[in-house]
Amino acid sequence: MAYSWFKAFHIIGFVVWFAGLFYLVRLFIYHVEANLEPEPARTILKNQYQIMEKRLYYIITNPGMYVTIAMAIGLVSTETEVLKEGWLHIKLLFVTILIGYHHYCARLMKKLAVDECNWSGQQLRALNEAPTVMLVAIVLLAVFKNNLPTDITVWGIFAMIILMAVTIQLYAKKRRQDKEKLTAQIGQIPQEQI
């Protein structure tokens, strides 16, 4: 019975943790892009994003990570033989990378707070896809365990990464085109109407 409770709250913690990580870097993107806004909008937006980032990180993302890890320890303590399984070692490697990503996000948040972040919006969009790759790998390992078809999985994850990179590039191109269109439209408005 304890195993089921640990597993249920492990999944809940995992969902909360990933939701926080996905949204946190999205806020970083908006925070960085607020620099393109004129004053006073720039300062207002940056201050608001900073508040949202801190609350998300400390109230949702951190607790999600702690619950996930605590429940994982509980799971392993009820079935210690799983520690000998190769799939779990690989899963723990991905979780360790994810924890590093989590703490790197805290570092970026602090840099954004003091205007020392050198990441562009597009670079942050790429960074925002890292937890997606981790999510896919971790879930596949947890579901398939030692029966995971590694060749298909590796190629599938590689294809997913390529698709994400292409999508980010296409989105950046679309944003540039939209901005150019808007600039051209503003240029056609007579001065007395502006």
PDB file of C-alpha atoms in Angstrom:
ATOM      1  CA  MET A   1       0.000   0.000   0.000  1.00  0.00           C
ATOM      2  CA  ALA A   2       2.858   2.419   0.805  1.00  0.00           C
ATOM      3  CA  TYR A   3       4.241   1.876  -2.704  1.00  0.00           C
ATOM      4  CA  SER A   4       0.994   3.121  -4.285  1.00  0.00           C
ATOM      5  CA  TRP A   5       0.948   6.240  -2.117  1.00  0.00           C
ATOM      6  CA  PHE A   6       4.582   7.007  -2.917  1.00  0.00           C
ATOM      7  CA  LYS A   7       3.948   6.423  -6.617  1.00  0.00           C
ATOM      8  CA  ALA A   8       0.833   8.623  -6.702  1.00  0.00           C
ATOM      9  CA  PHE A   9       2.573  11.550  -5.020  1.00  0.00           C
ATOM     10  CA  HIS A  10       5.721  10.978  -7.085  1.00  0.00           C
ATOM     11  CA  ILE A  11       3.619  11.467 -10.225  1.00  0.00           C
ATOM     12  CA  ILE A  12       1.870  14.520  -8.737  1.00  0.00           C
ATOM     13  CA  GLY A  13       5.216  16.064  -7.770  1.00  0.00           C
ATOM     14  CA  PHE A  14       6.618  15.284 -11.205  1.00  0.00           C
ATOM     15  CA  VAL A  15       3.696  17.006 -12.962  1.00  0.00           C
ATOM     16  CA  VAL A  16       3.965  20.089 -10.734  1.00  0.00           C
ATOM     17  CA  TRP A  17       7.748  20.251 -11.161  1.00  0.00           C
ATOM     18  CA  PHE A  18       7.575  20.068 -14.947  1.00  0.00           C
ATOM     19  CA  ALA A  19       4.713  22.578 -15.136  1.00  0.00           C
ATOM     20  CA  GLY A  20       6.885  24.995 -13.163  1.00  0.00           C
ATOM     21  CA  LEU A  21       9.960  24.399 -15.323  1.00  0.00           C
ATOM     22  CA  PHE A  22       8.017  24.820 -18.564  1.00  0.00           C
ATOM     23  CA  TYR A  23       6.399  28.087 -17.469  1.00  0.00           C
ATOM     24  CA  LEU A  24       9.477  29.510 -15.708  1.00  0.00           C
ATOM     25  CA  VAL A  25      11.629  29.694 -18.823  1.00  0.00           C
ATOM     26  CA  ARG A  26       8.628  31.045 -20.775  1.00  0.00           C
ATOM     27  CA  LEU A  27       8.553  33.906 -18.235  1.00  0.00           C
ATOM     28  CA  PHE A  28      12.295  34.392 -18.799  1.00  0.00           C
ATOM     29  CA  ILE A  29      11.579  34.822 -22.516  1.00  0.00           C
ATOM     30  CA  TYR A  30       8.973  37.501 -21.818  1.00  0.00           C
ATOM     31  CA  HIS A  31      11.312  39.125 -19.277  1.00  0.00           C
ATOM     32  CA  VAL A  32      14.128  39.387 -21.830  1.00  0.00           C
ATOM     33  CA  GLU A  33      11.798  40.601 -24.570  1.00  0.00           C
ATOM     34  CA  ALA A  34      10.446  43.316 -22.251  1.00  0.00           C
ATOM     35  CA  ASN A  35      13.757  45.098 -22.917  1.00  0.00           C
ATOM     36  CA  LEU A  36      12.428  45.873 -26.397  1.00  0.00           C
ATOM     37  CA  GLU A  37       9.486  47.842 -24.978  1.00  0.00           C
ATOM     38  CA  PRO A  38       9.562  51.612 -24.447  1.00  0.00           C
ATOM     39  CA  GLU A  39       9.479  53.078 -20.953  1.00  0.00           C
ATOM     40  CA  PRO A  40       7.535  52.930 -18.656  1.00  0.00           C
ATOM     41  CA  ALA A  41       6.231  49.586 -20.035  1.00  0.00           C
ATOM     42  CA  ARG A  42       9.731  48.063 -19.917  1.00  0.00           C
ATOM     43  CA  THR A  43      10.198  48.646 -16.193  1.00  0.00           C
ATOM     44  CA  ILE A  44       6.629  47.673 -15.309  1.00  0.00           C
ATOM     45  CA  LEU A  45       6.841  44.415 -17.286  1.00  0.00           C
ATOM     46  CA  LYS A  46      10.281  43.464 -15.978  1.00  0.00           C
ATOM     47  CA  ASN A  47       9.202  44.070 -12.377  1.00  0.00           C
ATOM     48  CA  GLN A  48       6.050  42.006 -12.884  1.00  0.00           C
ATOM     49  CA  TYR A  49       7.934  39.137 -14.532  1.00  0.00           C
ATOM     50  CA  GLN A  50      10.477  39.136 -11.726  1.00  0.00           C
ATOM     51  CA  ILE A  51       7.694  38.750  -9.129  1.00  0.00           C
ATOM     52  CA  MET A  52       6.036  35.985 -11.164  1.00  0.00           C
ATOM     53  CA  GLU A  53       9.337  34.140 -11.673  1.00  0.00           C
ATOM     54  CA  LYS A  54      10.186  34.142  -7.965  1.00  0.00           C
ATOM     55  CA  ARG A  55       6.732  32.988  -6.918  1.00  0.00           C
ATOM     56  CA  LEU A  56       6.660  30.257  -9.544  1.00  0.00           C
ATOM     57  CA  TYR A  57      10.133  29.024  -8.645  1.00  0.00           C
ATOM     58  CA  TYR A  58       9.795  29.071  -4.856  1.00  0.00           C
ATOM     59  CA  ILE A  59       6.095  28.237  -4.425  1.00  0.00           C
ATOM     60  CA  ILE A  60       5.498  25.720  -7.232  1.00  0.00           C
ATOM     61  CA  THR A  61       8.663  24.495  -8.953  1.00  0.00           C
ATOM     62  CA  ASN A  62      10.850  23.884  -5.881  1.00  0.00           C
ATOM     63  CA  PRO A  63       8.129  22.068  -3.908  1.00  0.00           C
ATOM     64  CA  GLY A  64       7.349  19.972  -7.010  1.00  0.00           C
ATOM     65  CA  MET A  65      10.988  18.922  -7.223  1.00  0.00           C
ATOM     66  CA  TYR A  66      11.197  18.149  -3.480  1.00  0.00           C
ATOM     67  CA  VAL A  67       8.003  16.051  -3.523  1.00  0.00           C
ATOM     68  CA  THR A  68       9.219  14.175  -6.619  1.00  0.00           C
ATOM     69  CA  ILE A  69      12.565  13.352  -5.026  1.00  0.00           C
ATOM     70  CA  ALA A  70      11.118  12.480  -1.603  1.00  0.00           C
ATOM     71  CA  MET A  71       8.529  10.158  -3.129  1.00  0.00           C
ATOM     72  CA  ALA A  72      11.179   8.566  -5.358  1.00  0.00           C
ATOM     73  CA  ILE A  73      13.185   7.776  -2.230  1.00  0.00           C
ATOM     74  CA  GLY A  74      10.027   6.300  -0.714  1.00  0.00           C
ATOM     75  CA  LEU A  75       9.441   4.187  -3.828  1.00  0.00           C
ATOM     76  CA  VAL A  76      12.967   2.841  -3.805  1.00  0.00           C
ATOM     77  CA  SER A  77      12.792   2.126  -0.061  1.00  0.00           C
ATOM     78  CA  THR A  78       9.751  -0.128  -0.629  1.00  0.00           C
ATOM     79  CA  GLU A  79      11.362  -2.006  -3.532  1.00  0.00           C
ATOM     80  CA  THR A  80      15.126  -1.901  -3.008  1.00  0.00           C
ATOM     81  CA  GLU A  81      15.817  -4.538  -5.697  1.00  0.00           C
ATOM     82  CA  VAL A  82      14.956  -1.897  -8.340  1.00  0.00           C
ATOM     83  CA  LEU A  83      18.300  -0.230  -7.549  1.00  0.00           C
ATOM     84  CA  LYS A  84      19.981  -3.040  -9.521  1.00  0.00           C
ATOM     85  CA  GLU A  85      18.019  -2.245 -12.688  1.00  0.00           C
ATOM     86  CA  GLY A  86      19.879  -0.575 -15.585  1.00  0.00           C
ATOM     87  CA  TRP A  87      16.863   1.469 -16.705  1.00  0.00           C
ATOM     88  CA  LEU A  88      16.698   3.124 -13.274  1.00  0.00           C
ATOM     89  CA  HIS A  89      20.356   4.163 -13.468  1.00  0.00           C
ATOM     90  CA  ILE A  90      19.713   5.834 -16.839  1.00  0.00           C
ATOM     91  CA  LYS A  91      16.531   7.457 -15.505  1.00  0.00           C
ATOM     92  CA  LEU A  92      18.456   8.783 -12.504  1.00  0.00           C
ATOM     93  CA  LEU A  93      21.058  10.241 -14.870  1.00  0.00           C
ATOM     94  CA  PHE A  94      18.297  12.167 -16.674  1.00  0.00           C
ATOM     95  CA  VAL A  95      16.797  13.253 -13.340  1.00  0.00           C
ATOM     96  CA  THR A  96      20.227  14.486 -12.227  1.00  0.00           C
ATOM     97  CA  ILE A  97      20.523  16.527 -15.435  1.00  0.00           C
ATOM     98  CA  LEU A  98      17.016  17.857 -14.796  1.00  0.00           C
ATOM     99  CA  ILE A  99      17.968  18.915 -11.261  1.00  0.00           C
ATOM    100  CA  GLY A 100      20.987  20.730 -12.745  1.00  0.00           C
ATOM    101  CA  TYR A 101      18.655  22.451 -15.235  1.00  0.00           C
ATOM    102  CA  HIS A 102      16.363  23.405 -12.346  1.00  0.00           C
ATOM    103  CA  HIS A 103      19.219  25.069 -10.463  1.00  0.00           C
ATOM    104  CA  TYR A 104      20.504  26.717 -13.641  1.00  0.00           C
ATOM    105  CA  CYS A 105      17.060  28.301 -14.009  1.00  0.00           C
ATOM    106  CA  ALA A 106      17.487  29.779 -10.512  1.00  0.00           C
ATOM    107  CA  ARG A 107      20.816  31.239 -11.634  1.00  0.00           C
ATOM    108  CA  LEU A 108      19.219  32.743 -14.763  1.00  0.00           C
ATOM    109  CA  MET A 109      16.413  34.180 -12.646  1.00  0.00           C
ATOM    110  CA  LYS A 110      18.944  35.951 -10.435  1.00  0.00           C
ATOM    111  CA  LYS A 111      20.796  37.296 -13.493  1.00  0.00           C
ATOM    112  CA  LEU A 112      17.548  38.591 -14.993  1.00  0.00           C
ATOM    113  CA  ALA A 113      16.766  40.357 -11.714  1.00  0.00           C
ATOM    114  CA  VAL A 114      19.964  42.411 -11.999  1.00  0.00           C
ATOM    115  CA  ASP A 115      19.910  42.800 -15.814  1.00  0.00           C
ATOM    116  CA  GLU A 116      22.952  40.561 -16.341  1.00  0.00           C
ATOM    117  CA  CYS A 117      21.318  37.839 -18.464  1.00  0.00           C
ATOM    118  CA  ASN A 118      22.896  37.618 -21.917  1.00  0.00           C
ATOM    119  CA  TRP A 119      20.418  35.099 -23.344  1.00  0.00           C
ATOM    120  CA  SER A 120      18.199  36.208 -26.220  1.00  0.00           C
ATOM    121  CA  GLY A 121      14.527  35.324 -26.445  1.00  0.00           C
ATOM    122  CA  GLN A 122      15.293  32.792 -29.173  1.00  0.00           C
ATOM    123  CA  GLN A 123      18.058  31.141 -27.129  1.00  0.00           C
ATOM    124  CA  LEU A 124      15.699  30.890 -24.167  1.00  0.00           C
ATOM    125  CA  ARG A 125      13.067  29.300 -26.422  1.00  0.00           C
ATOM    126  CA  ALA A 126      15.606  26.589 -27.258  1.00  0.00           C
ATOM    127  CA  LEU A 127      16.498  26.186 -23.570  1.00  0.00           C
ATOM    128  CA  ASN A 128      12.789  25.836 -22.800  1.00  0.00           C
ATOM    129  CA  GLU A 129      12.693  22.636 -24.869  1.00  0.00           C
ATOM    130  CA  ALA A 130      15.291  20.825 -22.704  1.00  0.00           C
ATOM    131  CA  PRO A 131      12.771  19.670 -20.078  1.00  0.00           C
ATOM    132  CA  THR A 132      10.587  18.287 -22.872  1.00  0.00           C
ATOM    133  CA  VAL A 133      13.414  15.994 -23.946  1.00  0.00           C
ATOM    134  CA  MET A 134      14.009  15.003 -20.303  1.00  0.00           C
ATOM    135  CA  LEU A 135      10.286  14.368 -19.796  1.00  0.00           C
ATOM    136  CA  VAL A 136      10.066  12.055 -22.798  1.00  0.00           C
ATOM    137  CA  ALA A 137      13.185  10.102 -21.826  1.00  0.00           C
ATOM    138  CA  ILE A 138      12.214   9.754 -18.165  1.00  0.00           C
ATOM    139  CA  VAL A 139       8.629   8.676 -18.868  1.00  0.00           C
ATOM    140  CA  LEU A 140       9.691   6.164 -21.532  1.00  0.00           C
ATOM    141  CA  LEU A 141      12.243   4.653 -19.152  1.00  0.00           C
ATOM    142  CA  ALA A 142       9.697   4.475 -16.313  1.00  0.00           C
ATOM    143  CA  VAL A 143       7.058   2.837 -18.503  1.00  0.00           C
ATOM    144  CA  PHE A 144       9.164   0.425 -20.569  1.00  0.00           C
ATOM    145  CA  LYS A 145      11.897  -0.190 -17.971  1.00  0.00           C
ATOM    146  CA  ASN A 146      14.404  -2.706 -19.383  1.00  0.00           C
ATOM    147  CA  ASN A 147      12.195  -3.355 -22.442  1.00  0.00           C
ATOM    148  CA  LEU A 148      12.676   0.121 -23.924  1.00  0.00           C
ATOM    149  CA  PRO A 149      13.559  -0.199 -27.633  1.00  0.00           C
ATOM    150  CA  THR A 150      16.653   1.992 -27.422  1.00  0.00           C
ATOM    151  CA  ASP A 151      17.319   2.341 -31.154  1.00  0.00           C
ATOM    152  CA  ILE A 152      13.822   3.658 -31.913  1.00  0.00           C
ATOM    153  CA  THR A 153      13.847   5.790 -28.782  1.00  0.00           C
ATOM    154  CA  VAL A 154      17.185   7.443 -29.561  1.00  0.00           C
ATOM    155  CA  TRP A 155      16.136   8.182 -33.155  1.00  0.00           C
ATOM    156  CA  GLY A 156      12.737   9.420 -31.978  1.00  0.00           C
ATOM    157  CA  ILE A 157      14.266  11.799 -29.438  1.00  0.00           C
ATOM    158  CA  PHE A 158      16.812  12.973 -32.014  1.00  0.00           C
ATOM    159  CA  ALA A 159      13.987  13.655 -34.512  1.00  0.00           C
ATOM    160  CA  MET A 160      12.052  15.488 -31.795  1.00  0.00           C
ATOM    161  CA  ILE A 161      15.047  17.738 -31.075  1.00  0.00           C
ATOM    162  CA  ILE A 162      15.471  18.514 -34.799  1.00  0.00           C
ATOM    163  CA  LEU A 163      11.749  19.291 -35.087  1.00  0.00           C
ATOM    164  CA  MET A 164      11.949  21.615 -32.080  1.00  0.00           C
ATOM    165  CA  ALA A 165      14.966  23.435 -33.548  1.00  0.00           C
ATOM    166  CA  VAL A 166      13.231  23.879 -36.904  1.00  0.00           C
ATOM    167  CA  THR A 167      10.045  25.093 -35.201  1.00  0.00           C
ATOM    168  CA  ILE A 168      11.984  27.660 -33.154  1.00  0.00           C
ATOM    169  CA  GLN A 169      13.695  28.937 -36.312  1.00  0.00           C
ATOM    170  CA  LEU A 170      10.419  29.160 -38.229  1.00  0.00           C
ATOM    171  CA  TYR A 171       8.777  30.980 -35.332  1.00  0.00           C
ATOM    172  CA  ALA A 172      11.659  33.471 -35.195  1.00  0.00           C
ATOM    173  CA  LYS A 173      11.312  34.061 -38.952  1.00  0.00           C
ATOM    174  CA  LYS A 174       7.551  34.601 -38.605  1.00  0.00           C
ATOM    175  CA  ARG A 175       8.060  37.090 -35.768  1.00  0.00           C
ATOM    176  CA  ARG A 176      10.585  39.053 -37.863  1.00  0.00           C
ATOM    177  CA  GLN A 177       8.196  39.130 -40.812  1.00  0.00           C
ATOM    178  CA  ASP A 178       5.304  40.251 -38.602  1.00  0.00           C
ATOM    179  CA  LYS A 179       7.449  43.004 -37.130  1.00  0.00           C
ATOM    180  CA  GLU A 180       8.534  44.167 -40.601  1.00  0.00           C
ATOM    181  CA  LYS A 181       4.885  44.193 -41.737  1.00  0.00           C
ATOM    182  CA  LEU A 182       3.848  46.225 -38.715  1.00  0.00           C
ATOM    183  CA  THR A 183       6.703  48.685 -39.263  1.00  0.00           C
ATOM    184  CA  ALA A 184       5.710  49.061 -42.922  1.00  0.00           C
ATOM    185  CA  GLN A 185       2.068  49.660 -41.971  1.00  0.00           C
ATOM    186  CA  ILE A 186       3.045  52.300 -39.402  1.00  0.00           C
ATOM    187  CA  GLY A 187       5.234  53.951 -42.043  1.00  0.00           C
ATOM    188  CA  GLN A 188       2.197  54.312 -44.331  1.00  0.00           C
ATOM    189  CA  ILE A 189       0.097  56.150 -41.730  1.00  0.00           C
ATOM    190  CA  PRO A 190       0.127  59.924 -42.304  1.00  0.00           C
ATOM    191  CA  GLN A 191       2.048  61.826 -39.610  1.00  0.00           C
ATOM    192  CA  GLU A 192      -0.979  63.845 -38.521  1.00  0.00           C
ATOM    193  CA  GLN A 193      -2.770  60.590 -37.588  1.00  0.00           C
ATOM    194  CA  ILE A 194       0.088  59.347 -35.395  1.00  0.00           C
TER     195      ILE A 194
END
